[in-house]
Coordinates of C-alpha atoms in Angstrom, one line a residue:
Chain G
G1 CA -13.7 -16.4 0.4
A2 CA -11.9 -15.0 3.4
G3 CA -9.5 -12.1 2.8
V4 CA -6.4 -11.2 4.7
S5 CA -7.0 -10.9 8.4
Q6 CA -4.8 -9.2 11.1
T7 CA -4.9 -9.3 14.8
P8 CA -5.2 -7.4 17.0
S9 CA -7.0 -4.6 15.2
N10 CA -5.6 -2.2 17.9
K11 CA -2.7 -2.5 20.2
V12 CA -1.7 0.0 22.8
T13 CA 1.6 -0.6 24.6
E14 CA 4.2 1.3 26.7
K15 CA 7.6 2.4 25.5
G16 CA 10.1 -0.4 25.9
K17 CA 7.6 -3.3 25.7
Y18 CA 7.6 -6.1 23.2
V19 CA 4.7 -6.6 20.8
E20 CA 3.6 -9.2 18.3
L21 CA 1.3 -8.5 15.4
R22 CA -0.3 -11.4 13.5
C23 CA -1.3 -11.8 9.8
D24 CA -3.4 -14.6 8.3
P25 CA -3.0 -14.4 4.5
I26 CA -5.4 -15.7 1.9
S27 CA -5.3 -19.4 1.8
G28 CA -2.9 -20.7 -0.9
H29 CA -1.0 -17.4 -1.3
T30 CA 2.7 -18.0 -1.2
A31 CA 3.8 -14.4 -0.9
L32 CA 3.3 -12.3 2.2
Y33 CA 4.2 -8.6 2.7
W34 CA 4.4 -6.3 5.7
Y35 CA 4.0 -2.6 5.3
R36 CA 3.9 0.3 7.8
Q37 CA 1.7 3.4 7.3
S38 CA 1.9 6.6 9.2
L39 CA -0.8 9.2 9.3
G40 CA -1.1 11.0 6.0
Q41 CA 1.4 8.8 4.3
G42 CA 1.3 5.8 1.9
P43 CA 2.3 2.4 3.1
E44 CA 6.1 1.8 3.5
F45 CA 7.5 -1.6 2.7
L46 CA 9.0 -3.6 5.6
I47 CA 9.5 -7.2 4.5
Y48 CA 8.5 -9.8 2.0
F49 CA 8.1 -13.6 2.4
Q50 CA 8.1 -16.2 -0.3
G51 CA 6.9 -19.3 1.4
T52 CA 8.7 -19.6 4.8
G53 CA 11.7 -17.5 3.9
A54 CA 12.2 -13.8 4.0
A55 CA 13.0 -12.9 0.3
D56 CA 13.5 -9.2 1.1
D57 CA 13.8 -7.6 4.5
S58 CA 15.4 -4.4 3.3
G59 CA 12.6 -2.3 4.7
L60 CA 12.9 -3.3 8.4
P61 CA 14.1 -0.1 10.1
N62 CA 16.4 -1.7 12.6
D63 CA 17.1 -4.9 14.5
R64 CA 14.2 -4.3 16.9
F65 CA 11.9 -5.5 14.1
F66 CA 11.7 -9.1 13.2
A67 CA 9.2 -11.2 11.3
V68 CA 8.6 -14.9 10.9
R69 CA 6.4 -17.2 8.8
P70 CA 7.4 -20.7 10.0
E71 CA 4.9 -22.8 8.1
G72 CA 4.5 -20.6 5.0
S73 CA 1.0 -19.2 6.0
V74 CA 0.5 -17.2 9.1
S75 CA 3.2 -14.5 9.8
T76 CA 4.1 -12.6 13.0
L77 CA 5.8 -9.2 13.1
K78 CA 7.7 -8.8 16.3
I79 CA 8.9 -5.5 17.7
Q80 CA 11.2 -5.4 20.7
R81 CA 11.8 -2.4 23.0
T82 CA 9.0 -0.4 21.3
E83 CA 9.5 3.4 20.8
R84 CA 7.0 6.1 20.4
G85 CA 8.1 6.5 16.7
D86 CA 6.9 2.9 16.1
S87 CA 3.3 4.1 16.4
A88 CA 1.6 3.5 13.0
V89 CA -0.8 1.2 11.2
Y90 CA 0.9 -2.1 10.3
L91 CA -0.5 -3.6 7.1
C92 CA -0.1 -7.1 5.8
A93 CA -0.7 -8.2 2.2
S94 CA -0.6 -11.5 0.4
S95 CA -0.4 -12.4 -3.3
L96 CA -0.7 -15.7 -5.1
R97 CA 2.9 -16.1 -6.2
G98 CA 4.6 -12.9 -5.5
G99 CA 6.3 -10.8 -8.2
G100 CA 3.8 -8.6 -9.9
D101 CA 0.8 -10.5 -8.7
T102 CA -2.0 -8.4 -7.2
Q103 CA -1.5 -7.8 -3.5
Y104 CA -4.5 -8.1 -1.2
F105 CA -4.3 -6.1 2.0
G106 CA -5.6 -6.8 5.4
P107 CA -7.3 -4.1 7.5
G108 CA -4.1 -3.4 9.5
T109 CA -3.2 -3.3 13.2
R110 CA -3.0 0.2 14.7
L111 CA -0.1 0.2 17.1
T112 CA 0.1 3.0 19.7
V113 CA 3.2 3.3 21.8
L114 CA 2.7 5.5 24.8
Chain M
S1 CA 16.9 10.7 -5.0
Q2 CA 14.0 8.5 -5.9
K3 CA 10.6 10.0 -5.2
I4 CA 6.9 9.2 -6.0
E5 CA 4.6 12.1 -5.4
Q6 CA 0.9 12.7 -5.4
N7 CA -1.2 15.9 -4.9
S8 CA -1.0 16.3 -1.1
E9 CA -4.0 18.6 -1.0
A10 CA -7.4 17.0 -0.8
L11 CA -9.5 17.1 -4.0
N12 CA -13.1 18.2 -3.5
I13 CA -15.5 17.9 -6.5
Q14 CA -19.2 17.9 -7.3
E15 CA -21.0 14.7 -8.0
G16 CA -21.1 13.9 -11.7
K17 CA -17.9 15.6 -12.5
T18 CA -14.6 14.0 -13.5
A19 CA -11.9 13.7 -10.8
T20 CA -8.3 13.7 -12.0
L21 CA -5.5 12.6 -9.7
T22 CA -1.8 12.9 -10.5
C23 CA 1.2 10.7 -9.7
N24 CA 4.7 11.9 -10.5
Y25 CA 7.9 9.9 -10.0
T26 CA 11.6 10.6 -10.4
N27 CA 14.6 8.4 -10.8
Y28 CA 12.5 5.2 -11.4
S29 CA 12.0 3.3 -14.6
P30 CA 9.0 1.2 -13.7
A31 CA 7.7 -1.5 -15.9
Y32 CA 4.2 -0.8 -14.5
L33 CA 2.4 1.4 -12.1
Q34 CA -0.6 0.6 -9.9
W35 CA -3.5 2.5 -8.4
Y36 CA -5.2 1.6 -5.1
R37 CA -8.1 2.9 -3.2
Q38 CA -8.0 3.2 0.6
D39 CA -11.0 3.9 2.9
P40 CA -10.5 5.0 6.5
G41 CA -9.6 2.2 8.8
R42 CA -9.0 -0.3 5.9
G43 CA -6.2 -1.6 3.9
P44 CA -5.6 -0.4 0.3
V45 CA -7.6 -2.2 -2.4
F46 CA -6.1 -2.7 -5.9
L47 CA -7.9 -0.9 -8.7
L48 CA -5.8 -0.9 -11.9
L49 CA -2.3 -1.7 -13.2
I50 CA -0.9 0.0 -16.3
R51 CA 2.3 -1.2 -18.1
E52 CA 5.0 1.0 -19.6
N53 CA 3.9 0.0 -23.1
E54 CA 0.2 1.0 -22.4
K55 CA -0.7 4.6 -22.7
E56 CA -4.2 4.2 -21.3
K57 CA -6.2 1.7 -19.5
R58 CA -9.9 1.7 -18.6
K59 CA -12.1 -0.1 -16.1
E60 CA -15.7 1.0 -15.9
R61 CA -15.7 4.6 -14.8
L62 CA -11.9 4.6 -14.1
K63 CA -9.2 5.6 -16.6
V64 CA -5.5 5.6 -16.1
T65 CA -2.8 7.1 -18.3
F66 CA 0.9 6.4 -18.1
D67 CA 3.5 8.8 -19.7
T68 CA 7.0 7.4 -19.2
T69 CA 8.6 10.4 -20.8
L70 CA 6.9 12.8 -18.3
K71 CA 7.2 10.2 -15.6
Q72 CA 3.6 10.7 -14.7
S73 CA 0.4 8.8 -14.3
L74 CA -3.1 10.4 -14.3
F75 CA -6.1 8.6 -12.7
H76 CA -9.5 9.7 -13.8
I77 CA -12.9 8.9 -12.3
T78 CA -15.7 9.9 -14.6
A79 CA -19.3 10.6 -13.4
S80 CA -18.0 10.7 -9.9
Q81 CA -20.3 9.6 -7.0
P82 CA -20.1 10.3 -3.2
A83 CA -19.2 6.6 -2.8
D84 CA -16.0 7.3 -4.7
S85 CA -14.8 9.4 -1.7
A86 CA -11.6 7.8 -0.4
T87 CA -7.8 8.2 -0.6
Y88 CA -6.2 7.0 -3.8
L89 CA -2.7 5.8 -3.8
C90 CA -0.3 5.2 -6.7
A91 CA 2.4 2.6 -6.4
L92 CA 5.5 1.4 -8.3
D93 CA 7.2 -1.9 -8.2
P94 CA 10.7 -1.0 -9.5
A95 CA 12.2 -4.4 -9.2
Q96 CA 9.0 -6.2 -10.2
G97 CA 9.4 -8.4 -7.1
G98 CA 6.3 -7.1 -5.2
K99 CA 8.1 -4.6 -3.1
L100 CA 5.7 -1.7 -3.7
I101 CA 6.7 1.9 -3.3
F102 CA 3.7 4.1 -2.6
G103 CA 2.9 7.8 -3.0
Q104 CA 1.5 9.6 0.0
G105 CA -2.0 9.4 -1.5
T106 CA -4.6 12.0 -2.5
E107 CA -7.9 12.3 -0.5
L108 CA -10.9 12.7 -2.8
S109 CA -14.2 14.0 -1.6
V110 CA -17.2 13.9 -3.9
K111 CA -20.1 16.1 -2.7
P112 CA -23.7 15.4 -3.7

């Protein structure tokens, strides 16, 4: 079946602009996660949704970052007033029920802020 | 402070040999530890999970050990192949809620 998909695969923007990154999880997966990965580093947790609600948003670096999952499936990560330091690969993962269930990752969106 | 560390230097080995990757952590008491494989331009792919009460776990050519006293996990690939070349990540889930904490990954290169 289809895995986790993310769009766009690449996004180049200018400092100060607003961006939206989209994640389509595996159908039927109730848990959805966003991570950020810088070059040479492992993924860093940002936020976790269980259904429509954010169960843990402790990894969001500041209030410029916001994520939604209004219908419990597709999620959008929104970044306002982008900064060069936001450049990274943004990964989305989903799991069947959350908790310790296996997480399936998408290919990521590479964000470059000029 | 809490840390999870992997060999930062790339590991280069000859085809057919056993690759051993290390994951050390401090100030965590995880109930389990996971290993992932990541290829360039792709997201991590889950390989194995080992629980605190399991000393060793195997899956085909992969073997993982977990020593909660040493706070260390070792990941072995036996009879390595060039197709095993990738970055391998270890991850903890301290609160068992799915919030994974990853090491920085070790790049493995298997030469024919």
